[in-house]
């Protein structure tokens, strides 16, 4: 983009993105899955588990004994890491809860705003190409900090674990005291949470009902993100967290070894993952290309990484200066944005659109994935321009309370009547006037 000054609309069109046809195809498939779960309940879930996960299933509820066994057999090192992640996430989530406000707007008139948790939430933890016990923490901790009373969790069944979700995922749920866990994956899990599943719809005609939730959260692939979009309005959602993405804003001072490693770290999630470098330095871009060639050759998921890095959603964007680089990043609105420049904190302060911003050489995205204390469930596909990452307020509603006495109402009665008449709604004014007749 050197030598070009594009409008915001032109920038949004120019930056690397997943092909739109993929989204359209996913929407058609997901709509069918949702309809099947709504009409046929657990029987549909069992068929989908066999089709997509290769497991036979009569009811997806994970037995309590399986949760306890997973925790008891958890590797001590992994348990210590999960406990540290839980502690840091809990500390930050607890600090996020907003204070209630009771404001005396006039004598005898108090207007309040009270934060009230939703009744029940459904939390999704992906498990397709990898297991994500860290996502258990990222979903559960803010819900508990918000005071949600009923928490259900879903993660895809795994053939290698006899149809249960990944055992480390189950152990993380047990560590957090979550007892209602389901072996359900993909769009079908989102549908089951949104609409609920009646009892007696399994192949054997038994099994307890899955009660519908008020809010569904959690990351996932494009099918999960599409399902969340389609059920939005039936339930609340956090964001459309589809295939992961990283953008790195870097200048000539950036270390190409770090940049390449961070681009690869997100590319290993998914063949559709996006890795984008925005830089003022052609020399850095060339150095990162060389580092990518060397590091990809030795990474554990080489084929997946190569597919992601070579897709239309990934690439290098050359800019004239950091001001243009900031404009590109704000247009892209990355899920994860790393700033690896001189005076990185000052540059990061100019970013307005990003799910999370990672500042400097020693704040890589991987830190945020596990142990920073921040949340890794973040908006993707440009939705960071208008939505937030998962946090305590995702599970809270701001309820306003109005409490006026007679004298306070009398003080504004004339204004209410005047505005009601101006809007052609005289009964609104009458509802006030009758109190003083």
CSV table of C-alpha atoms in Angstrom, one decimal:
chain,number,residue,atom,x,y,z
A,1,UNK,CA,0.0,0.0,0.0
A,2,UNK,CA,3.0,2.2,-0.3
A,3,UNK,CA,2.4,5.5,-2.1
A,4,UNK,CA,-1.4,5.1,-1.7
A,5,UNK,CA,-3.8,6.9,0.5
A,6,UNK,CA,-7.0,4.8,0.7
A,7,UNK,CA,-10.3,5.5,2.4
A,8,UNK,CA,-11.5,3.4,5.3
A,9,UNK,CA,-13.8,1.4,2.9
A,10,UNK,CA,-10.9,0.9,0.5
A,11,UNK,CA,-8.6,-0.3,3.3
A,12,UNK,CA,-11.2,-2.8,4.5
A,13,UNK,CA,-11.6,-4.2,1.0
A,14,UNK,CA,-7.8,-4.3,0.5
A,15,UNK,CA,-6.6,-6.2,3.6
A,16,UNK,CA,-6.4,-10.0,3.6
A,17,UNK,CA,-9.6,-11.7,4.4
A,18,UNK,CA,-11.2,-15.2,4.3
A,19,UNK,CA,-13.0,-15.8,1.0
A,20,UNK,CA,-16.7,-14.8,1.3
A,21,UNK,CA,-17.9,-18.0,-0.4
A,22,UNK,CA,-16.7,-20.0,2.6
A,23,UNK,CA,-19.0,-18.0,4.9
A,24,UNK,CA,-21.9,-18.5,2.5
A,25,UNK,CA,-21.4,-22.2,2.3
A,26,UNK,CA,-21.1,-22.5,6.1
A,27,UNK,CA,-24.4,-20.6,6.6
A,28,UNK,CA,-26.3,-23.0,4.5
A,29,UNK,CA,-24.9,-26.1,6.3
A,30,UNK,CA,-25.3,-24.6,9.7
A,31,UNK,CA,-29.0,-23.6,9.2
A,32,UNK,CA,-29.7,-27.3,8.4
A,33,UNK,CA,-27.9,-28.5,11.5
A,34,UNK,CA,-29.8,-26.0,13.7
A,35,UNK,CA,-33.2,-27.1,12.2
A,36,UNK,CA,-32.3,-30.8,12.9
A,37,UNK,CA,-31.4,-30.2,16.5
A,38,UNK,CA,-34.6,-28.1,17.1
A,39,UNK,CA,-36.9,-30.8,15.6
A,40,UNK,CA,-35.2,-34.0,16.7
A,41,UNK,CA,-33.3,-33.2,19.8
A,42,UNK,CA,-30.8,-35.7,21.2
A,43,UNK,CA,-31.4,-38.1,18.3
A,44,UNK,CA,-30.1,-35.4,15.9
A,45,UNK,CA,-27.2,-34.7,18.2
A,46,UNK,CA,-26.3,-38.4,18.3
A,47,UNK,CA,-26.3,-38.6,14.5
A,48,UNK,CA,-24.2,-35.6,14.2
A,49,UNK,CA,-21.7,-36.9,16.7
A,50,UNK,CA,-21.4,-40.1,14.7
A,51,UNK,CA,-21.1,-38.1,11.4
A,52,UNK,CA,-18.6,-35.5,12.5
A,53,UNK,CA,-16.8,-37.1,15.4
A,54,UNK,CA,-17.0,-40.8,14.7
A,55,UNK,CA,-18.6,-41.7,18.1
A,56,UNK,CA,-21.8,-43.5,19.1
A,57,UNK,CA,-23.8,-41.6,21.6
A,58,UNK,CA,-27.2,-41.9,23.2
A,59,UNK,CA,-27.0,-38.9,25.5
A,60,UNK,CA,-24.3,-36.2,25.5
A,61,UNK,CA,-24.2,-35.5,29.3
A,62,UNK,CA,-20.8,-36.3,30.8
A,63,UNK,CA,-21.1,-38.4,33.9
A,64,UNK,CA,-19.8,-36.8,37.2
A,65,UNK,CA,-17.4,-39.7,37.7
A,66,UNK,CA,-15.7,-39.0,34.4
A,67,UNK,CA,-15.1,-35.4,35.5
A,68,UNK,CA,-13.5,-36.5,38.7
A,69,UNK,CA,-11.4,-39.2,37.1
A,70,UNK,CA,-10.1,-36.7,34.6
A,71,UNK,CA,-9.0,-34.4,37.4
A,72,UNK,CA,-7.4,-37.2,39.5
A,73,UNK,CA,-5.3,-38.4,36.5
A,74,UNK,CA,-4.3,-34.9,35.3
A,75,UNK,CA,-0.6,-34.4,34.8
A,76,UNK,CA,0.7,-32.4,37.9
A,77,UNK,CA,2.5,-29.9,35.7
A,78,UNK,CA,-0.6,-29.2,33.6
A,79,UNK,CA,-2.6,-28.9,36.7
A,80,UNK,CA,-0.2,-26.3,38.1
A,81,UNK,CA,-0.4,-24.4,34.9
A,82,UNK,CA,-4.2,-24.5,34.8
A,83,UNK,CA,-4.3,-23.3,38.4
A,84,UNK,CA,-2.0,-20.4,37.7
A,85,UNK,CA,-4.1,-19.4,34.7
A,86,UNK,CA,-7.3,-19.6,36.8
A,87,UNK,CA,-5.8,-17.5,39.5
A,88,UNK,CA,-4.7,-14.7,37.1
A,89,UNK,CA,-7.9,-14.8,35.1
A,90,UNK,CA,-10.0,-14.7,38.3
A,91,UNK,CA,-8.1,-11.7,39.7
A,92,UNK,CA,-8.5,-9.7,36.5
A,93,UNK,CA,-12.2,-10.7,36.0
A,94,UNK,CA,-13.0,-9.8,39.6
A,95,UNK,CA,-11.6,-6.3,39.0
A,96,UNK,CA,-13.8,-5.9,35.9
A,97,UNK,CA,-17.2,-6.0,37.6
A,98,UNK,CA,-18.8,-2.5,37.2
A,99,UNK,CA,-20.2,-0.8,40.3
A,100,UNK,CA,-23.9,-0.2,40.7
A,101,UNK,CA,-25.0,3.4,40.5
A,102,UNK,CA,-27.7,5.1,42.6
A,103,UNK,CA,-27.9,8.7,41.5
A,104,UNK,CA,-30.1,11.3,43.3
A,105,UNK,CA,-31.1,13.3,40.2
A,106,UNK,CA,-33.3,15.7,42.3
A,107,UNK,CA,-35.0,15.8,45.7
A,108,UNK,CA,-37.1,12.7,46.1
A,109,UNK,CA,-35.9,11.3,42.7
A,110,UNK,CA,-33.3,8.5,42.5
A,111,UNK,CA,-32.3,6.8,39.2
A,112,UNK,CA,-30.2,3.7,39.6
A,113,UNK,CA,-28.4,1.3,37.4
A,114,UNK,CA,-27.9,-2.2,38.8
A,115,UNK,CA,-25.8,-4.9,37.2
A,116,UNK,CA,-27.6,-8.3,37.3
A,117,UNK,CA,-26.1,-11.6,36.0
A,118,UNK,CA,-28.0,-13.6,33.4
A,119,UNK,CA,-29.8,-16.7,34.7
A,120,UNK,CA,-27.9,-19.4,32.7
A,121,UNK,CA,-25.1,-19.6,30.2
A,122,UNK,CA,-23.8,-22.1,27.7
A,123,UNK,CA,-20.1,-22.1,27.2
A,124,UNK,CA,-18.4,-23.7,24.2
A,125,UNK,CA,-14.9,-25.1,24.2
A,126,UNK,CA,-13.6,-26.2,20.8
A,127,UNK,CA,-11.9,-29.5,20.2
A,128,UNK,CA,-11.5,-30.2,16.6
A,129,UNK,CA,-7.9,-29.9,15.6
A,130,UNK,CA,-6.7,-29.4,19.2
A,131,UNK,CA,-7.9,-29.5,22.8
A,132,UNK,CA,-8.4,-26.2,24.6
A,133,UNK,CA,-8.5,-26.5,28.4
A,134,UNK,CA,-7.5,-22.9,28.4
A,135,UNK,CA,-10.8,-22.0,26.8
A,136,UNK,CA,-12.6,-23.6,29.7
A,137,UNK,CA,-10.9,-21.1,32.0
A,138,UNK,CA,-11.6,-18.2,29.6
A,139,UNK,CA,-15.3,-19.0,29.4
A,140,UNK,CA,-16.0,-20.1,33.0
A,141,UNK,CA,-14.0,-17.6,35.1
A,142,UNK,CA,-15.8,-14.4,33.9
A,143,UNK,CA,-19.2,-16.1,34.1
A,144,UNK,CA,-18.5,-17.1,37.7
A,145,UNK,CA,-17.1,-13.6,38.5
A,146,UNK,CA,-20.3,-12.1,37.2
A,147,UNK,CA,-22.4,-14.3,39.6
A,148,UNK,CA,-24.1,-16.6,37.0
A,149,UNK,CA,-25.9,-19.3,38.8
A,150,UNK,CA,-26.3,-22.0,36.2
A,151,UNK,CA,-23.3,-22.8,33.9
A,152,UNK,CA,-23.3,-25.5,31.2
A,153,UNK,CA,-20.3,-26.4,29.1
A,154,UNK,CA,-19.9,-28.2,25.8
A,155,UNK,CA,-16.9,-29.6,24.0
A,156,UNK,CA,-16.8,-32.1,21.1
A,157,UNK,CA,-16.7,-35.8,21.8
A,158,UNK,CA,-13.4,-37.5,21.1
A,159,UNK,CA,-13.2,-41.1,19.7
A,160,UNK,CA,-9.9,-41.7,21.5
A,161,UNK,CA,-11.6,-41.0,24.9
A,162,UNK,CA,-14.6,-43.2,24.3
A,163,UNK,CA,-16.9,-40.4,23.2
A,164,UNK,CA,-16.0,-38.0,26.0
A,165,UNK,CA,-14.5,-34.6,25.4
A,166,UNK,CA,-10.8,-34.3,25.8
A,167,UNK,CA,-9.8,-35.3,29.3
A,168,UNK,CA,-7.8,-32.2,30.0
A,169,UNK,CA,-10.9,-30.1,29.1
A,170,UNK,CA,-12.9,-32.2,31.6
A,171,UNK,CA,-10.2,-31.8,34.3
A,172,UNK,CA,-10.2,-28.0,33.8
A,173,UNK,CA,-14.0,-28.0,34.2
A,174,UNK,CA,-13.7,-30.0,37.4
A,175,UNK,CA,-11.1,-27.7,38.7
A,176,UNK,CA,-13.6,-24.8,38.3
A,177,UNK,CA,-16.5,-26.8,39.9
A,178,UNK,CA,-18.5,-27.1,36.7
A,179,UNK,CA,-20.7,-30.2,36.9
A,180,UNK,CA,-22.9,-29.8,33.8
A,181,UNK,CA,-20.7,-30.8,30.8
A,182,UNK,CA,-21.9,-32.1,27.5
A,183,UNK,CA,-20.0,-34.0,24.7
A,184,UNK,CA,-21.3,-31.8,21.9
A,185,UNK,CA,-19.4,-30.0,19.2
A,186,UNK,CA,-19.8,-27.5,16.4
A,187,UNK,CA,-23.0,-25.8,15.3
A,188,UNK,CA,-25.1,-28.5,16.9
A,189,UNK,CA,-23.8,-27.5,20.4
A,190,UNK,CA,-24.7,-23.9,19.8
A,191,UNK,CA,-28.2,-24.9,18.7
A,192,UNK,CA,-28.7,-27.2,21.7
A,193,UNK,CA,-27.8,-24.4,24.1
A,194,UNK,CA,-29.9,-21.8,22.3
A,195,UNK,CA,-33.1,-23.8,22.0
A,196,UNK,CA,-32.7,-26.4,24.6
A,197,UNK,CA,-33.4,-30.1,24.1
A,198,UNK,CA,-36.5,-31.8,25.5
A,199,UNK,CA,-36.1,-35.0,27.6
A,200,UNK,CA,-36.9,-38.3,25.9
A,201,UNK,CA,-35.6,-37.4,22.5
A,202,UNK,CA,-32.6,-39.7,22.6
A,203,UNK,CA,-32.6,-42.9,20.6
A,204,UNK,CA,-33.6,-44.8,23.7
A,205,UNK,CA,-36.2,-42.3,24.6
A,206,UNK,CA,-34.6,-41.4,27.9
A,207,UNK,CA,-32.2,-38.8,29.3
A,208,UNK,CA,-32.7,-35.5,31.2
A,209,UNK,CA,-33.5,-32.4,29.3
A,210,UNK,CA,-30.9,-29.8,28.4
A,211,UNK,CA,-32.4,-26.5,29.5
A,212,UNK,CA,-32.0,-23.5,27.2
A,213,UNK,CA,-29.5,-20.8,28.1
A,214,UNK,CA,-29.6,-17.0,28.0
A,215,UNK,CA,-26.1,-16.4,26.7
A,216,UNK,CA,-23.8,-18.5,24.5
A,217,UNK,CA,-20.1,-17.8,24.5
A,218,UNK,CA,-16.9,-19.4,23.3
A,219,UNK,CA,-14.5,-19.6,20.3
A,220,UNK,CA,-14.7,-22.0,17.4
A,221,UNK,CA,-14.3,-22.5,13.7
A,222,UNK,CA,-16.4,-20.8,11.0
A,223,UNK,CA,-19.3,-23.2,11.6
A,224,UNK,CA,-19.5,-22.3,15.3
A,225,UNK,CA,-19.3,-18.6,14.5
A,226,UNK,CA,-22.0,-18.9,11.9
A,227,UNK,CA,-24.3,-20.8,14.3
A,228,UNK,CA,-23.8,-18.1,16.9
A,229,UNK,CA,-24.8,-15.5,14.3
A,230,UNK,CA,-27.9,-17.4,13.4
A,231,UNK,CA,-29.1,-17.8,17.0
A,232,UNK,CA,-28.3,-14.3,18.0
A,233,UNK,CA,-31.6,-12.7,19.2
A,234,UNK,CA,-32.8,-16.1,20.6
A,235,UNK,CA,-29.9,-15.9,23.0
A,236,UNK,CA,-27.1,-13.4,23.6
A,237,UNK,CA,-23.6,-14.1,22.2
A,238,UNK,CA,-20.2,-12.8,23.1
A,239,UNK,CA,-18.9,-12.4,19.5
A,240,UNK,CA,-18.5,-14.3,16.3
A,241,UNK,CA,-15.2,-15.9,17.2
A,242,UNK,CA,-14.4,-17.8,14.1
A,243,UNK,CA,-11.0,-18.9,12.8
A,244,UNK,CA,-8.2,-17.1,14.7
A,245,UNK,CA,-6.2,-14.2,13.3
A,246,UNK,CA,-3.1,-12.3,14.2
A,247,UNK,CA,-1.8,-9.0,12.8
A,248,UNK,CA,1.6,-7.8,13.7
A,249,UNK,CA,2.4,-4.1,13.3
A,250,UNK,CA,6.2,-3.8,13.0
A,251,UNK,CA,8.9,-1.4,11.9
A,252,UNK,CA,12.6,-1.9,11.2
A,253,UNK,CA,13.4,-2.4,14.9
A,254,UNK,CA,11.3,-5.6,15.2
A,255,UNK,CA,13.0,-9.0,15.6
A,256,UNK,CA,12.1,-11.1,12.5
A,257,UNK,CA,12.6,-14.3,14.6
A,258,UNK,CA,9.9,-13.2,17.0
A,259,UNK,CA,7.6,-12.0,14.3
A,260,UNK,CA,7.8,-15.3,12.4
A,261,UNK,CA,7.3,-17.3,15.5
A,262,UNK,CA,4.2,-15.3,16.4
A,263,UNK,CA,2.7,-15.6,12.9
A,264,UNK,CA,3.2,-19.4,13.0
A,265,UNK,CA,1.7,-19.7,16.5
A,266,UNK,CA,-1.7,-18.6,15.3
A,267,UNK,CA,-1.4,-20.3,11.9
A,268,UNK,CA,-1.1,-23.7,13.7
A,269,UNK,CA,-4.7,-23.4,15.0
A,270,UNK,CA,-6.5,-23.8,11.7
A,271,UNK,CA,-5.9,-24.0,8.0
A,272,UNK,CA,-8.2,-20.9,7.8
A,273,UNK,CA,-6.3,-19.0,10.4
A,274,UNK,CA,-5.1,-15.6,9.3
A,275,UNK,CA,-1.5,-14.3,9.9
A,276,UNK,CA,-0.9,-10.7,8.7
A,277,UNK,CA,2.3,-8.6,8.9
A,278,UNK,CA,1.9,-4.9,8.5
A,279,UNK,CA,5.3,-3.2,8.3
A,280,UNK,CA,7.1,-0.1,7.2
A,281,UNK,CA,10.2,-2.1,6.4
A,282,UNK,CA,10.7,-4.1,3.2
A,283,UNK,CA,13.9,-5.5,4.7
A,284,UNK,CA,12.0,-6.8,7.7
A,285,UNK,CA,9.4,-8.4,5.4
A,286,UNK,CA,12.1,-10.2,3.6
A,287,UNK,CA,13.8,-11.3,6.8
A,288,UNK,CA,10.4,-12.6,8.2
A,289,UNK,CA,9.9,-14.5,4.9
A,290,UNK,CA,13.3,-16.2,5.5
A,291,UNK,CA,12.5,-16.9,9.1
A,292,UNK,CA,9.1,-18.4,8.2
A,293,UNK,CA,10.7,-20.8,5.8
A,294,UNK,CA,13.1,-22.0,8.4
A,295,UNK,CA,10.7,-22.1,11.3
A,296,UNK,CA,7.8,-23.7,9.5
A,297,UNK,CA,10.0,-26.6,8.4
A,298,UNK,CA,10.5,-27.5,12.0
A,299,UNK,CA,7.1,-26.9,13.5
A,300,UNK,CA,4.8,-29.6,14.7
A,301,UNK,CA,1.8,-28.8,12.4
A,302,UNK,CA,3.8,-27.9,9.2
A,303,UNK,CA,1.1,-28.7,6.7
A,304,UNK,CA,-1.6,-26.8,8.6
A,305,UNK,CA,0.6,-23.8,9.1
A,306,UNK,CA,1.6,-23.7,5.4
A,307,UNK,CA,-2.0,-23.9,4.3
A,308,UNK,CA,-2.9,-21.0,6.6
A,309,UNK,CA,0.1,-18.8,5.6
A,310,UNK,CA,-0.5,-19.3,1.9
A,311,UNK,CA,-4.3,-18.6,2.0
A,312,UNK,CA,-6.0,-15.3,1.0
A,313,UNK,CA,-6.5,-14.5,4.6
A,314,UNK,CA,-2.7,-14.1,5.3
A,315,UNK,CA,-0.1,-11.8,3.8
A,316,UNK,CA,2.3,-8.9,4.2
A,317,UNK,CA,1.1,-5.3,3.9
A,318,UNK,CA,3.8,-2.8,3.2
A,319,UNK,CA,3.1,0.8,4.4
A,320,UNK,CA,4.9,4.1,4.1
A,321,UNK,CA,4.9,4.9,7.8
A,322,UNK,CA,3.5,3.9,11.1
A,323,UNK,CA,0.6,6.3,10.7
A,324,UNK,CA,-0.5,4.4,7.7
A,325,UNK,CA,0.2,1.2,9.5
A,326,UNK,CA,-2.1,2.2,12.3
A,327,UNK,CA,-4.8,3.1,9.8
A,328,UNK,CA,-4.5,-0.3,8.2
A,329,UNK,CA,-4.7,-2.1,11.5
A,330,UNK,CA,-7.7,-0.1,12.6
A,331,UNK,CA,-9.4,-1.0,9.3
A,332,UNK,CA,-8.4,-4.7,9.7
A,333,UNK,CA,-9.6,-4.8,13.3
A,334,UNK,CA,-7.6,-7.9,14.3
A,335,UNK,CA,-8.6,-10.4,16.9
A,336,UNK,CA,-5.0,-10.3,18.1
A,337,UNK,CA,-2.7,-7.3,17.3
A,338,UNK,CA,0.9,-7.3,18.3
A,339,UNK,CA,2.8,-4.0,18.2
A,340,UNK,CA,6.5,-4.5,17.7
A,341,UNK,CA,7.9,-1.1,17.0
A,342,UNK,CA,10.0,1.6,18.5
A,343,UNK,CA,7.9,3.3,21.3
A,344,UNK,CA,5.5,0.4,21.0
A,345,UNK,CA,3.2,1.6,23.9
A,346,UNK,CA,2.7,5.0,22.2
A,347,UNK,CA,1.9,3.3,18.9
A,348,UNK,CA,-0.5,0.9,20.6
A,349,UNK,CA,-2.3,3.8,22.2
A,350,UNK,CA,-3.4,4.8,18.6
A,351,UNK,CA,-5.1,1.5,18.0
A,352,UNK,CA,-8.9,1.7,18.3
A,353,UNK,CA,-10.0,-1.5,16.7
A,354,UNK,CA,-8.6,-4.8,18.0
A,355,UNK,CA,-9.8,-7.7,20.2
A,356,UNK,CA,-6.6,-7.5,22.3
A,357,UNK,CA,-3.4,-5.6,21.8
A,358,UNK,CA,0.0,-7.1,22.8
A,359,UNK,CA,2.7,-4.5,23.3
A,360,UNK,CA,6.4,-5.1,22.8
A,361,UNK,CA,8.7,-8.1,22.4
A,362,UNK,CA,7.7,-9.8,25.7
A,363,UNK,CA,3.9,-9.8,25.3
A,364,UNK,CA,3.3,-12.4,22.6
A,365,UNK,CA,-0.2,-13.6,21.8
A,366,UNK,CA,0.7,-17.0,23.3
A,367,UNK,CA,0.9,-15.3,26.7
A,368,UNK,CA,-2.7,-14.0,26.3
A,369,UNK,CA,-3.8,-17.5,25.2
A,370,UNK,CA,-2.8,-19.0,28.6
A,371,UNK,CA,-1.5,-17.0,31.5
A,372,UNK,CA,-1.6,-13.2,31.0
A,373,UNK,CA,-4.8,-12.9,33.0
A,374,UNK,CA,-6.6,-11.5,29.9
A,375,UNK,CA,-9.2,-13.4,27.9
A,376,UNK,CA,-8.5,-15.2,24.7
A,377,UNK,CA,-12.2,-15.4,23.5
A,378,UNK,CA,-12.1,-12.4,21.1
A,379,UNK,CA,-14.0,-11.1,18.1
A,380,UNK,CA,-12.7,-12.0,14.6
A,381,UNK,CA,-13.3,-11.1,11.0
A,382,UNK,CA,-13.3,-7.4,11.6
A,383,UNK,CA,-16.0,-7.5,14.3
A,384,UNK,CA,-13.5,-6.0,16.8
A,385,UNK,CA,-14.6,-2.7,15.3
A,386,UNK,CA,-17.8,-2.9,17.2
A,387,UNK,CA,-17.6,-5.8,19.7
A,388,UNK,CA,-15.5,-6.8,22.6
A,389,UNK,CA,-13.7,-9.8,23.8
A,390,UNK,CA,-15.3,-12.0,26.5
A,391,UNK,CA,-15.4,-10.3,29.9
A,392,UNK,CA,-17.5,-10.1,33.0
A,393,UNK,CA,-20.0,-7.7,31.4
A,394,UNK,CA,-20.8,-10.3,28.8
A,395,UNK,CA,-22.7,-12.1,31.5
A,396,UNK,CA,-24.3,-9.0,33.1
A,397,UNK,CA,-27.3,-6.8,32.2
A,398,UNK,CA,-27.6,-3.2,33.2
A,399,UNK,CA,-31.1,-2.7,34.7
A,400,UNK,CA,-32.2,0.8,35.4
A,401,UNK,CA,-34.5,1.5,38.4
A,402,UNK,CA,-36.5,4.7,38.7
A,403,UNK,CA,-37.8,5.8,42.1
A,404,UNK,CA,-39.6,9.2,42.2
A,405,UNK,CA,-41.9,10.5,45.0
A,406,UNK,CA,-44.9,12.7,44.4
A,407,UNK,CA,-43.2,16.0,44.8
A,408,UNK,CA,-40.4,14.9,42.4
A,409,UNK,CA,-42.9,13.8,39.8
A,410,UNK,CA,-44.8,17.0,40.1
A,411,UNK,CA,-41.6,19.0,39.4
A,412,UNK,CA,-41.4,17.5,35.9
A,413,UNK,CA,-45.1,16.7,35.2
A,414,UNK,CA,-45.5,19.6,32.9
A,415,UNK,CA,-42.5,18.7,30.8
A,416,UNK,CA,-43.8,15.1,30.4
A,417,UNK,CA,-47.2,16.4,29.3
A,418,UNK,CA,-45.6,18.8,26.8
A,419,UNK,CA,-43.4,16.2,25.3
A,420,UNK,CA,-46.2,13.6,25.1
A,421,UNK,CA,-48.4,16.0,23.2
A,422,UNK,CA,-45.5,17.0,20.9
A,423,UNK,CA,-45.1,13.3,20.0
A,424,UNK,CA,-48.9,12.8,19.5
A,425,UNK,CA,-49.1,10.5,22.5
A,426,UNK,CA,-51.6,12.3,24.9
A,427,UNK,CA,-52.2,9.2,27.0
A,428,UNK,CA,-48.6,9.3,28.1
A,429,UNK,CA,-49.2,12.8,29.5
A,430,UNK,CA,-52.6,11.7,31.0
A,431,UNK,CA,-50.8,8.9,33.0
A,432,UNK,CA,-48.9,11.7,34.8
A,433,UNK,CA,-51.7,14.3,35.1
A,434,UNK,CA,-54.1,11.8,36.6
A,435,UNK,CA,-51.9,11.5,39.6
A,436,UNK,CA,-52.5,15.2,40.5
A,437,UNK,CA,-56.2,15.4,39.6
